[in-house]
Tab-separated table of C-alpha atoms in Angstrom:
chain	number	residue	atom	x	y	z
A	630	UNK	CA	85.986	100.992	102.920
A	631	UNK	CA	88.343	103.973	102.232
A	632	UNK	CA	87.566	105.963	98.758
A	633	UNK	CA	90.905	107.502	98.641
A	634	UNK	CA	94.664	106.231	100.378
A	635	UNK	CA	97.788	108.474	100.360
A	636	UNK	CA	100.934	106.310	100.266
A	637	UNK	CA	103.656	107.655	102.315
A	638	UNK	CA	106.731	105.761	100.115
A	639	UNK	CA	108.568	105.793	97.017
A	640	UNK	CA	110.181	102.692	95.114
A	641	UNK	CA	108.762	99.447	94.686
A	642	UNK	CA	106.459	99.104	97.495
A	643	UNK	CA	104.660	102.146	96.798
A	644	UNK	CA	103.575	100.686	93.092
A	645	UNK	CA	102.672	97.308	94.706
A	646	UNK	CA	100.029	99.079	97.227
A	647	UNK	CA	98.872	101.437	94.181
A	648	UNK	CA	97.728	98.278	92.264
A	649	UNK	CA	96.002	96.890	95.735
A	650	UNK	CA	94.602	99.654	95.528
A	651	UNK	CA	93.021	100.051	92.121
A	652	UNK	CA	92.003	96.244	92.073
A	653	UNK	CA	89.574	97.563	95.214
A	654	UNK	CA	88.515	100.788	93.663
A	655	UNK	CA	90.068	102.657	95.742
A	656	UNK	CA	92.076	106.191	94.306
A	657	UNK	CA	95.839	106.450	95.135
A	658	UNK	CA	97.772	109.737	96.099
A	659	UNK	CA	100.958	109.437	95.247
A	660	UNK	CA	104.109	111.687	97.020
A	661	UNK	CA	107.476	111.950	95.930
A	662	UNK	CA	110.572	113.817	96.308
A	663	UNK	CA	112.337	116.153	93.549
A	664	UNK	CA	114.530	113.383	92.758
A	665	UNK	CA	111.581	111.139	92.412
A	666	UNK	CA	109.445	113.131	89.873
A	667	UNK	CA	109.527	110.775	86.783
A	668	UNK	CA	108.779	107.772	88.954
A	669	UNK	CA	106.408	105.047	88.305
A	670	UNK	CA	104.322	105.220	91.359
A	671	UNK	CA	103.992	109.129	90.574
A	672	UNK	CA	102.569	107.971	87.095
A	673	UNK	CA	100.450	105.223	88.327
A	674	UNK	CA	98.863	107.053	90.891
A	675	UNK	CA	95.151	109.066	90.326
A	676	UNK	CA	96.944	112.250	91.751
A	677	UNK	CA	100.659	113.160	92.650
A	678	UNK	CA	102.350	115.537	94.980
A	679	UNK	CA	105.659	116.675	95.201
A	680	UNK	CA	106.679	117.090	99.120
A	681	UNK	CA	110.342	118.182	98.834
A	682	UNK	CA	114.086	117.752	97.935
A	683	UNK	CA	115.903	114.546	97.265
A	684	UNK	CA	116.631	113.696	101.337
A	685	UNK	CA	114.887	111.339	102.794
A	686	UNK	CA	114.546	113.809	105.397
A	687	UNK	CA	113.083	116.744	103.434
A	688	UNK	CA	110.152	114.623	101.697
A	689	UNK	CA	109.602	111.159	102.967
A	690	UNK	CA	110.095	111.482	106.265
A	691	UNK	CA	108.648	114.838	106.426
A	692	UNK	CA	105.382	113.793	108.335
A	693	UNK	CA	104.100	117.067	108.380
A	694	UNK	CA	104.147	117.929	104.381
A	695	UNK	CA	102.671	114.552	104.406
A	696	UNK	CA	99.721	114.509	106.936
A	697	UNK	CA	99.451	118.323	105.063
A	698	UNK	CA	98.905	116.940	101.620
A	699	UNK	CA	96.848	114.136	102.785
A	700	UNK	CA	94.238	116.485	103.840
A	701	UNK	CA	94.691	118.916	100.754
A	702	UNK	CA	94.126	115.474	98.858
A	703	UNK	CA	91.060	114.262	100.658
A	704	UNK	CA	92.134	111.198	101.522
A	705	UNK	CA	91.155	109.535	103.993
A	706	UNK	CA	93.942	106.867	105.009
A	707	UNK	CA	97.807	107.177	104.797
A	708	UNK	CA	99.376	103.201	103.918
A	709	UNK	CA	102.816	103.792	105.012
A	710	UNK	CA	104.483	101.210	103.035
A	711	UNK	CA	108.185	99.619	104.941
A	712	UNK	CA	110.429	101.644	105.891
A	713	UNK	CA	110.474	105.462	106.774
A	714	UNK	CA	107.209	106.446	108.413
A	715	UNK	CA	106.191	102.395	108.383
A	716	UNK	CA	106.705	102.609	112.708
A	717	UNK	CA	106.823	105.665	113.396
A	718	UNK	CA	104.425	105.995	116.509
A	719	UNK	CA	104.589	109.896	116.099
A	720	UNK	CA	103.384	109.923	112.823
A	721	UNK	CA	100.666	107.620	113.340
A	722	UNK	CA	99.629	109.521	116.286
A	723	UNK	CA	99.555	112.842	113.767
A	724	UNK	CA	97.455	110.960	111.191
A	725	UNK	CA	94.892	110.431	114.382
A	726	UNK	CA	94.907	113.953	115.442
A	727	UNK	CA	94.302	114.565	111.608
A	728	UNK	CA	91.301	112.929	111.098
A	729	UNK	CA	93.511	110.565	108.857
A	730	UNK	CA	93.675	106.572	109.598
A	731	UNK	CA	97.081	105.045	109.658
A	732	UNK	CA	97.116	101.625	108.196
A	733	UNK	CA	99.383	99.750	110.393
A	734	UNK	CA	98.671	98.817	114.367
A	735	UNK	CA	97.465	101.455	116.633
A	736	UNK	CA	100.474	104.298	117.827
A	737	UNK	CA	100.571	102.933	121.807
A	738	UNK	CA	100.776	99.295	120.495
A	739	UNK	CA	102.772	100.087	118.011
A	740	UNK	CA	105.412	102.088	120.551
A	741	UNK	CA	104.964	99.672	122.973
A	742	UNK	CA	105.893	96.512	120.326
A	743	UNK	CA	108.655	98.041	118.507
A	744	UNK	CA	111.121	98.558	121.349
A	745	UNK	CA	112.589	95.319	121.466
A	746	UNK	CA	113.417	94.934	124.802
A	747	UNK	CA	109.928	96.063	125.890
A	748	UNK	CA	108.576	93.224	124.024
A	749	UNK	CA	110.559	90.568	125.106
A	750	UNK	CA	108.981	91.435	128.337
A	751	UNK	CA	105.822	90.867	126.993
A	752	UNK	CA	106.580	87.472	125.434
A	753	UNK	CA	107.695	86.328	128.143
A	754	UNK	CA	104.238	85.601	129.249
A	755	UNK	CA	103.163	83.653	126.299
A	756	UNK	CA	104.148	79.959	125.603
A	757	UNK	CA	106.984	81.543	123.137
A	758	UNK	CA	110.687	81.143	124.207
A	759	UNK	CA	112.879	84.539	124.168
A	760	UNK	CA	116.389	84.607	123.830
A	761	UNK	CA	118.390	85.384	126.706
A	762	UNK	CA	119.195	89.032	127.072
A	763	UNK	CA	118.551	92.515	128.989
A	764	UNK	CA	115.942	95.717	129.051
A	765	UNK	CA	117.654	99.320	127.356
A	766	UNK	CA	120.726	99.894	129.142
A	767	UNK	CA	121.370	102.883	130.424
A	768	UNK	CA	125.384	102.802	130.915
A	769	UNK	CA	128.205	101.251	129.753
A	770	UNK	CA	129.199	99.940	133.315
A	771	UNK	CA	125.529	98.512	133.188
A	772	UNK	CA	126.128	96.971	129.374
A	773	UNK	CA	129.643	94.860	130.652
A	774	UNK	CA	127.640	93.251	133.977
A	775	UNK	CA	125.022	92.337	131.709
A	776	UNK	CA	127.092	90.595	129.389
A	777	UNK	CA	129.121	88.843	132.041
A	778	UNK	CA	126.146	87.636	133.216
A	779	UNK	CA	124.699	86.380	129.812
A	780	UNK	CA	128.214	85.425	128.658
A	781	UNK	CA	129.877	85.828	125.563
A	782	UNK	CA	129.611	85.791	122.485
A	783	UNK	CA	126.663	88.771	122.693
A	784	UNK	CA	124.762	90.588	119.764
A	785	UNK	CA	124.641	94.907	120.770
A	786	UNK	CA	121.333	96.049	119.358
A	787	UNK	CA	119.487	99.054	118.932
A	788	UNK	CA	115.674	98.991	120.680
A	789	UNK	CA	114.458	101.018	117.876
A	790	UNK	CA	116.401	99.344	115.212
A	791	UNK	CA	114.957	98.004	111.755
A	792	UNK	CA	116.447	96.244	108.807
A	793	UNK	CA	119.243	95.162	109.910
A	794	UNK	CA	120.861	98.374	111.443
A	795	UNK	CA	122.422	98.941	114.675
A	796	UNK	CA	123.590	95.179	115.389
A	797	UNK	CA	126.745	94.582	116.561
A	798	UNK	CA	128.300	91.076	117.823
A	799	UNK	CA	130.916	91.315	120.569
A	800	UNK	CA	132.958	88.407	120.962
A	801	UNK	CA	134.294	89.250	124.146
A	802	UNK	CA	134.632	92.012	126.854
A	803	UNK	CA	137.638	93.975	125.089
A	804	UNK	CA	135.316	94.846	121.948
A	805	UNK	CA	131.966	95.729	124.144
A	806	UNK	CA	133.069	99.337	125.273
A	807	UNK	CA	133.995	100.623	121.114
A	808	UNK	CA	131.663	98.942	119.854
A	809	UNK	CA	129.172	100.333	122.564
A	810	UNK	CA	129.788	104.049	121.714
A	811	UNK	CA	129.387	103.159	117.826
A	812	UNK	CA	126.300	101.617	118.733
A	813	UNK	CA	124.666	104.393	120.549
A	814	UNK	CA	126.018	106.919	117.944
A	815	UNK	CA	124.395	105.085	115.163
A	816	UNK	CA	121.241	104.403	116.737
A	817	UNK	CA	120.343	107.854	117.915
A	818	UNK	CA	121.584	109.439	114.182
A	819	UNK	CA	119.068	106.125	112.111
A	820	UNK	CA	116.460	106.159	114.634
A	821	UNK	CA	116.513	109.376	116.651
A	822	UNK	CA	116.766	106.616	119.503
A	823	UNK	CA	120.166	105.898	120.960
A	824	UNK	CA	119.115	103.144	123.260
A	825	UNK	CA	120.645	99.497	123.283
A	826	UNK	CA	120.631	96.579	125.160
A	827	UNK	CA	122.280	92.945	124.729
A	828	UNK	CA	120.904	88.950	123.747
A	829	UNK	CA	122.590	85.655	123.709
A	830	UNK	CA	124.201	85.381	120.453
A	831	UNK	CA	122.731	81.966	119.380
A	832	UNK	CA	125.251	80.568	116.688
A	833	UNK	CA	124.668	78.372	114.087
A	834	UNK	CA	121.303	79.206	113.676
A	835	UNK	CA	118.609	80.003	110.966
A	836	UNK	CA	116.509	83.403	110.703
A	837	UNK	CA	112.370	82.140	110.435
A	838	UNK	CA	109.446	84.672	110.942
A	839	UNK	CA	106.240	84.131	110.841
A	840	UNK	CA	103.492	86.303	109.100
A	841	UNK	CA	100.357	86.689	110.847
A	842	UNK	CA	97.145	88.818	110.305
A	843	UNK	CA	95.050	89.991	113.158
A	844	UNK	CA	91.697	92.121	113.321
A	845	UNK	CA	89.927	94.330	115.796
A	846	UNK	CA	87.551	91.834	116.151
A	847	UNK	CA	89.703	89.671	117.794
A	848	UNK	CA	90.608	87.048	114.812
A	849	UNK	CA	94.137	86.402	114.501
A	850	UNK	CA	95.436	83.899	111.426
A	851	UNK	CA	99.222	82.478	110.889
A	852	UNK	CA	100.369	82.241	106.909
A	853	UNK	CA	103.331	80.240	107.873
A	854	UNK	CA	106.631	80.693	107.876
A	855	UNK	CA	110.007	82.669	105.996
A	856	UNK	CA	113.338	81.538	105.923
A	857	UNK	CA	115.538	84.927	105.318
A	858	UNK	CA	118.719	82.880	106.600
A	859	UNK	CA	121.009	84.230	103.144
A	860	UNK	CA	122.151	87.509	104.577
A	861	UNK	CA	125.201	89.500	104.057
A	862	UNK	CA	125.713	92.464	106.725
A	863	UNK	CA	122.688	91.834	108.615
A	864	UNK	CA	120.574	92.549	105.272
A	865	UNK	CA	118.349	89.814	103.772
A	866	UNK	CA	119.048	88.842	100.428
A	867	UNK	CA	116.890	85.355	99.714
A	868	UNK	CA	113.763	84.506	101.563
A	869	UNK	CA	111.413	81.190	100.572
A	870	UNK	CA	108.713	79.889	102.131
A	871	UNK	CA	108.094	77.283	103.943
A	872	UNK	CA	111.059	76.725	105.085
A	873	UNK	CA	113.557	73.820	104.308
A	874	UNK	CA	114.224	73.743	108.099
A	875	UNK	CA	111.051	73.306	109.879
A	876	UNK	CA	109.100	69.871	110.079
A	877	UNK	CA	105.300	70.179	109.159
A	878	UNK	CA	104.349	69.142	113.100
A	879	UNK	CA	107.031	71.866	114.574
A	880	UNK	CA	105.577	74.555	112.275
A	881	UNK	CA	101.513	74.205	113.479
A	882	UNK	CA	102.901	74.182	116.544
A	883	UNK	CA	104.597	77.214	116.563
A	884	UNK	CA	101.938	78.661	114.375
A	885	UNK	CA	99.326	78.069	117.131
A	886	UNK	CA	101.807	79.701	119.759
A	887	UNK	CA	102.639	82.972	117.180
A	888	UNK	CA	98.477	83.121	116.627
A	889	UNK	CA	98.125	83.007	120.949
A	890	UNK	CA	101.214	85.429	121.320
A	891	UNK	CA	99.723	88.524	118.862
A	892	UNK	CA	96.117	87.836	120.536
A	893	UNK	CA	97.242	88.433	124.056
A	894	UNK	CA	99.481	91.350	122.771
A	895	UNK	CA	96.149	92.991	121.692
A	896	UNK	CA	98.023	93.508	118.440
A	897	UNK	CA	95.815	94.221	114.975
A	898	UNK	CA	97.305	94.381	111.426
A	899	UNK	CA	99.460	92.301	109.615
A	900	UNK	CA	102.970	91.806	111.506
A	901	UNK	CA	105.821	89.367	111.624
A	902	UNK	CA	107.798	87.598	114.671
A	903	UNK	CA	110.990	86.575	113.781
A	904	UNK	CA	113.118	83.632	115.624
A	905	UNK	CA	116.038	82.291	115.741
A	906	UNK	CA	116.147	78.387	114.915
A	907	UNK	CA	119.292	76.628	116.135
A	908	UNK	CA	120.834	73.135	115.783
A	909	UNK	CA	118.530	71.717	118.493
A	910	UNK	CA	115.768	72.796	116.817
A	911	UNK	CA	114.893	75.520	119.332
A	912	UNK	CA	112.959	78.661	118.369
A	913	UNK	CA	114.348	81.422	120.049
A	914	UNK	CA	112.057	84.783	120.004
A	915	UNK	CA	114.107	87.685	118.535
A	916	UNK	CA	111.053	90.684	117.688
A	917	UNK	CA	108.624	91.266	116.258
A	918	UNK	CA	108.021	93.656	113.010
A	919	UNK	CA	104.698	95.900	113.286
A	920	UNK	CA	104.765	96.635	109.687
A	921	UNK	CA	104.443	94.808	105.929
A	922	UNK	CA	108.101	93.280	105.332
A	923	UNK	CA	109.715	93.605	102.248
A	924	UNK	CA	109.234	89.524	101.804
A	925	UNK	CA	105.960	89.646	102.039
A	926	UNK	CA	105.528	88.692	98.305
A	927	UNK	CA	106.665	85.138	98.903
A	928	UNK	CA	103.645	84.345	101.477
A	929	UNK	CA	101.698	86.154	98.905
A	930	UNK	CA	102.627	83.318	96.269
A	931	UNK	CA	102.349	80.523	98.349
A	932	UNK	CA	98.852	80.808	100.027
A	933	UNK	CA	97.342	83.149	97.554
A	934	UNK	CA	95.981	85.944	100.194
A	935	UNK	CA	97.168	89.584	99.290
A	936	UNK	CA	98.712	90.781	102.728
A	937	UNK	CA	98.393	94.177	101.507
A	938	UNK	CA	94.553	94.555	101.042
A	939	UNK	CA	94.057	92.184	104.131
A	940	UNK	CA	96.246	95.452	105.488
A	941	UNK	CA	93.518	97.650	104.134
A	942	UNK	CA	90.798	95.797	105.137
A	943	UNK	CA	92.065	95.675	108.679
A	944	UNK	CA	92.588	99.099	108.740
A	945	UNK	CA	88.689	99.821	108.269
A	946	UNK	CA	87.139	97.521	110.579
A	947	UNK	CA	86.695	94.716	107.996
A	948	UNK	CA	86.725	91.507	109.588
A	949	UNK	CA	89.200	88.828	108.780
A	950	UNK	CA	86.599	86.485	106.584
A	951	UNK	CA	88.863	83.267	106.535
A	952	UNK	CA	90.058	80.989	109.462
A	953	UNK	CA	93.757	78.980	110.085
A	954	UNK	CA	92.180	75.741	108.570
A	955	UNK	CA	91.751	77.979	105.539
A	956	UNK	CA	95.258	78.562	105.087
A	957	UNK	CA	97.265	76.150	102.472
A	958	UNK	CA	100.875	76.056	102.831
A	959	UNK	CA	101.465	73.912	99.589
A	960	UNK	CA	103.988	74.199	97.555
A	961	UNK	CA	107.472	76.514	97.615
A	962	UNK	CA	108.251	79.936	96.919
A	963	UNK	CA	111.222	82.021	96.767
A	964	UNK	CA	112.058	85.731	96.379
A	965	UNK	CA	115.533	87.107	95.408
A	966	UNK	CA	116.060	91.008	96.015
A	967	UNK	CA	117.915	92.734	93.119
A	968	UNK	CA	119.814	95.704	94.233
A	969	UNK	CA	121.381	98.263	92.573
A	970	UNK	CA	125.377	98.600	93.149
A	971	UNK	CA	126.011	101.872	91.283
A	972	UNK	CA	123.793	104.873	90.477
A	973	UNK	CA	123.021	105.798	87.112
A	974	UNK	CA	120.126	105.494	84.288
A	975	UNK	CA	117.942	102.421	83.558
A	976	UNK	CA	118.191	101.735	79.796
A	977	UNK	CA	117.494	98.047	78.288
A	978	UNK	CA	114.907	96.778	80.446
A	979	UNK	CA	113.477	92.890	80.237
A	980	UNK	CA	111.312	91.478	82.870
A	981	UNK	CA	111.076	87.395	83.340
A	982	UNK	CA	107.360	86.058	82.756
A	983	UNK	CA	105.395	82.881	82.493
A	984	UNK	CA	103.445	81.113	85.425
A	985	UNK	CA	103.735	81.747	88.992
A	986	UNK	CA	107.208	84.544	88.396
A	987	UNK	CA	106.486	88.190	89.440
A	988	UNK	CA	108.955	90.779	89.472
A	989	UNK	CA	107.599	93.826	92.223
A	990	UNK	CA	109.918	96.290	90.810
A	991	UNK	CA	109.475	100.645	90.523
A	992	UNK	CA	111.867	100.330	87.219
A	993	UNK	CA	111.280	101.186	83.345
A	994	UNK	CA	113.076	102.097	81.085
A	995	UNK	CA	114.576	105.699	81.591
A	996	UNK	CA	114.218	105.456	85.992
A	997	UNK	CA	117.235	107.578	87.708
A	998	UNK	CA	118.851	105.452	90.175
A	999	UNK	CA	119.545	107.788	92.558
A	1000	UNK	CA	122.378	107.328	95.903
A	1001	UNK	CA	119.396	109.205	97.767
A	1002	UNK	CA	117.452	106.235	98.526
A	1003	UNK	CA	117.612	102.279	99.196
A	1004	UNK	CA	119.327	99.973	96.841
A	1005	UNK	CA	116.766	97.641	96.474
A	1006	UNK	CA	115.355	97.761	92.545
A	1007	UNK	CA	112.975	94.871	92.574
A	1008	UNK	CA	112.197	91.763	93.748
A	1009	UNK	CA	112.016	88.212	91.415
A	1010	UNK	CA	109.598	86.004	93.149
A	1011	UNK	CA	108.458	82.575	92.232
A	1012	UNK	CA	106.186	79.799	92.979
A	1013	UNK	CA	106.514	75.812	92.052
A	1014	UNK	CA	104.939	73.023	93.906
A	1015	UNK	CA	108.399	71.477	94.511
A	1016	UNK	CA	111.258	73.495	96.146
A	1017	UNK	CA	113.159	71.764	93.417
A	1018	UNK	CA	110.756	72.514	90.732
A	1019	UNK	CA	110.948	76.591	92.756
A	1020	UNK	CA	114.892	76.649	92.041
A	1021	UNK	CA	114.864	75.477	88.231
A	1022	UNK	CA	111.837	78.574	87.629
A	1023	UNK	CA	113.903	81.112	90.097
A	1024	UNK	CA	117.179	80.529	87.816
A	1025	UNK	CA	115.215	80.600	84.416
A	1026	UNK	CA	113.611	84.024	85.624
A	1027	UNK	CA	116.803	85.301	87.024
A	1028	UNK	CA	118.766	84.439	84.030
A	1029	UNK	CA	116.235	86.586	81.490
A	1030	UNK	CA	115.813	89.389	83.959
A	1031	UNK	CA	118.172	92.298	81.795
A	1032	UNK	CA	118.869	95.491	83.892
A	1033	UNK	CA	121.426	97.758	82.097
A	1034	UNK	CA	122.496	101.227	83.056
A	1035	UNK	CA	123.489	100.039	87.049
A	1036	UNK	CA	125.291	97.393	88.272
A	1037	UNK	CA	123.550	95.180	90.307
A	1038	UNK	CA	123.309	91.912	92.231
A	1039	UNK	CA	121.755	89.697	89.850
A	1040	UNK	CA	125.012	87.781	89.205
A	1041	UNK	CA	125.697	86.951	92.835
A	1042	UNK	CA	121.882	85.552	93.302
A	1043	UNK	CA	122.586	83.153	90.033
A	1044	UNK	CA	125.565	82.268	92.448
A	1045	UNK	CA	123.935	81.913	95.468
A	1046	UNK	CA	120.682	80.040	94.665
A	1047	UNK	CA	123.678	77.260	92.820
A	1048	UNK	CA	125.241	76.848	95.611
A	1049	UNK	CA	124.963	73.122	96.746
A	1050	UNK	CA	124.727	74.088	100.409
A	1051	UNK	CA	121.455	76.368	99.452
A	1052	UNK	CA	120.048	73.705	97.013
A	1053	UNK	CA	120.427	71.187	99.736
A	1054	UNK	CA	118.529	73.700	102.248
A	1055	UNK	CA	121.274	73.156	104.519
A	1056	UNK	CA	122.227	76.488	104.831
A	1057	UNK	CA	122.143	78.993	107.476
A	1058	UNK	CA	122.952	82.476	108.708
A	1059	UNK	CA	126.756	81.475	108.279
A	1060	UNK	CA	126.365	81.020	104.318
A	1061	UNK	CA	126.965	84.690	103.548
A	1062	UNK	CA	130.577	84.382	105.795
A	1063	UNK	CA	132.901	83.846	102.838
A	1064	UNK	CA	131.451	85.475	100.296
């Protein structure tokens, strides 16, 4: 086991994989930006560097200050959180070259798996069903006989694309050629990747993934399934486990097909494949994330394994020590991200408590909310062993969480978790369209 991890993030995730971290003994270097120098992972960490100015681009995704500082630190893994570094094949290749071990799936699997359209490839030879669509095209002329041939309504999406950036839906052949430009633009100036390619658009349907675990020893495990179908923009807002969708019968199906998909991939780590679940019941293969997800907090609460120091674990050679008949999916969970909606200074500061609620959040009283970074401020998760029990301890919590100094989201959550369609679980990826 490691003796010392360097966490390449900031924010919320960075605190959660500090207190992994000191639950297993293991010291924490923490980096952070000038704009970041009074944050909580700085003062929960054993030692703290500062790796440069407020941009992203000048301190978290600088991967050489970081592989740099790593070494000066003498630690001997980097955990690159979500987000920035999180699949960046480069760096991971870097922290090799270093010495250093990067705690995610190895760089060729990892560059092979996170270009979409290379991985639909490589689906397609497991029992899973992908959705209809093309490799990276290379022209526009190429982009319009594609998506005569799939037929419209298509979804435009970036091959290196993450978190919900660099999708577009074309209704028909007079939006494909502006909307292909933008595309291309966007992707090259988020990703430093500007390719694209099309997919069916499947409509109604629900967003599921499915976490798994795998090891270099060849044991893979499925902890069931997310429903992140309450988005707005292509960003997630509400994810609960398992979902109100899936029968018990379609989901250990479909877990036994995810666990046979990431064995024959090779993959190892913790990773997610996401589908798309439409009114026939149909789950249609979208991609798959080769990194810790942001939800990962409401798997977490429902089958009581800690994805991030299984990530750990993994990432020294330890052995996966449990088996899929180990797994209990009893019971209902639900997480609802708080964002931030203005900048500013955090002042009165309550967090909800009692049984089964946990708020993953970087804030105390006094943290600059900077426009530098993501909006997300925390995330109020909670367990029941009813969905209906779930709801009645999500709206308690969410009605004593206090955040003052920013605006935030907390009011449109009450909103949204009241909403009959989203109490009935009859909602989908529609629900967000009025609001």
């Amino acid at each position: 086991m490691f003796s010392k991890i360097l966490i390449a993030n900031r924010g919320e995730i960075a605190v959660r994989i500090i207190r992994a971290c000191k639950e297993m003994g293991i010291a924490t270097v923490a980096v952070y930006s000038q704009a970041d120098k009074d944050a909580l992972h700085v003062a929960l960490a054993d030692e703290s560097f500062c790796i440069g100015g407020p941009e992203a681009a000048d301190s978290y995704l600088n991967e050489n200050q970081i592989i740099s500082t790593a070494l000066l630190s003498g630690a001997q893994a980097i955990h690159p959180g979500y987000g920035f570094l999180s699949e960046n094949a480069h760096f991971a290749r870097a922290c090799r070259k270093n010495g250093l071990v990067f705690i995610g799936p190895d760089p060729a699997q990892m560059e092979r798996l996170s270009d979409k359209a290379v991985l639909k490839e490589l689906i397609q030879s497991t029992e899973l069903t992908v959705i209809p669509g093309t490799k990276a095209l290379p022209s526009i002329e190429e982009a319009k006989a594609a998506a005569e041939r799939i037929g419209y309504p298509v979804m435009l999406k970036a091959c290196a694309g993450g978190g919900g950036r660099g999708i577009r839906l074309i209704p028909s052949e007079g939006e494909l050629e502006e909307n292909w430009h933008q595309a291309t633009a966007e992707a090259l100036s988020a990703f430093g990747d500007g390719s694209v390619y099309l997919e069916k658009y499947v409509f109604p349907a629900r967003h599921v993934e499915l976490q798994i675990l795998a090891d270099e020893w060849g044991n893979a495990v499925c902890l069931g399934e997310r429903d992140c179908s309450v988005q707005q923009r292509n960003q997630k807002l509400i994810e609960e486990t398992p979902s109100p969708a899936v029968q018990r019968n379609k989901r250990n199906e479909l877990m036994a097909m995810a666990v046979d998909a990431v064995k024959k991939l090779g993959y190892v780590g913790a990773g997610t494949l996401e589908f798309l679940l439409d009114t026939d019941g149909n789950f249609w293969f979208m991609e798959m994330n080769v990194r810790l997800q942001v939800e990962h907090c409401v798997t977490e609460m429902l089958t009581g394994i800690d994805l991030v120091k299984w990530q750990i674990r993994i990432a020294a050679g330890i052995p996966i020590d449990f088996e899929q008949k180990d797994v209990r999916l009893e019971g209902s969970a639900i997480e609802c991200r708080i964002n931030a909606r203005s900048c500013g200074k955090i002042g009165l500061l309550h967090v909800p408590g009692g049984p089964q609620v946990r708020f993953d959040t970087c804030l105390v009283t006094g943290t600059a909310v900077t426009p530098y970074y993501d909006s997300l401020l925390g995330k109020v998760i909670v367990y029941a062993k009813t969905r209906e029990e779930t709801l009645r301890k999500l709206r308690a919590a969410l009605c004593e969480l206090v955040v003052q100094g920013v605006d935030t989201n907390l009011e449109q959550q009450l909103k949204i978790i009241g909403d009959e369609r989203f109490v009935s679980g009859l909602y989908d990826l529609t629900f967000m369209g009025g609001r």
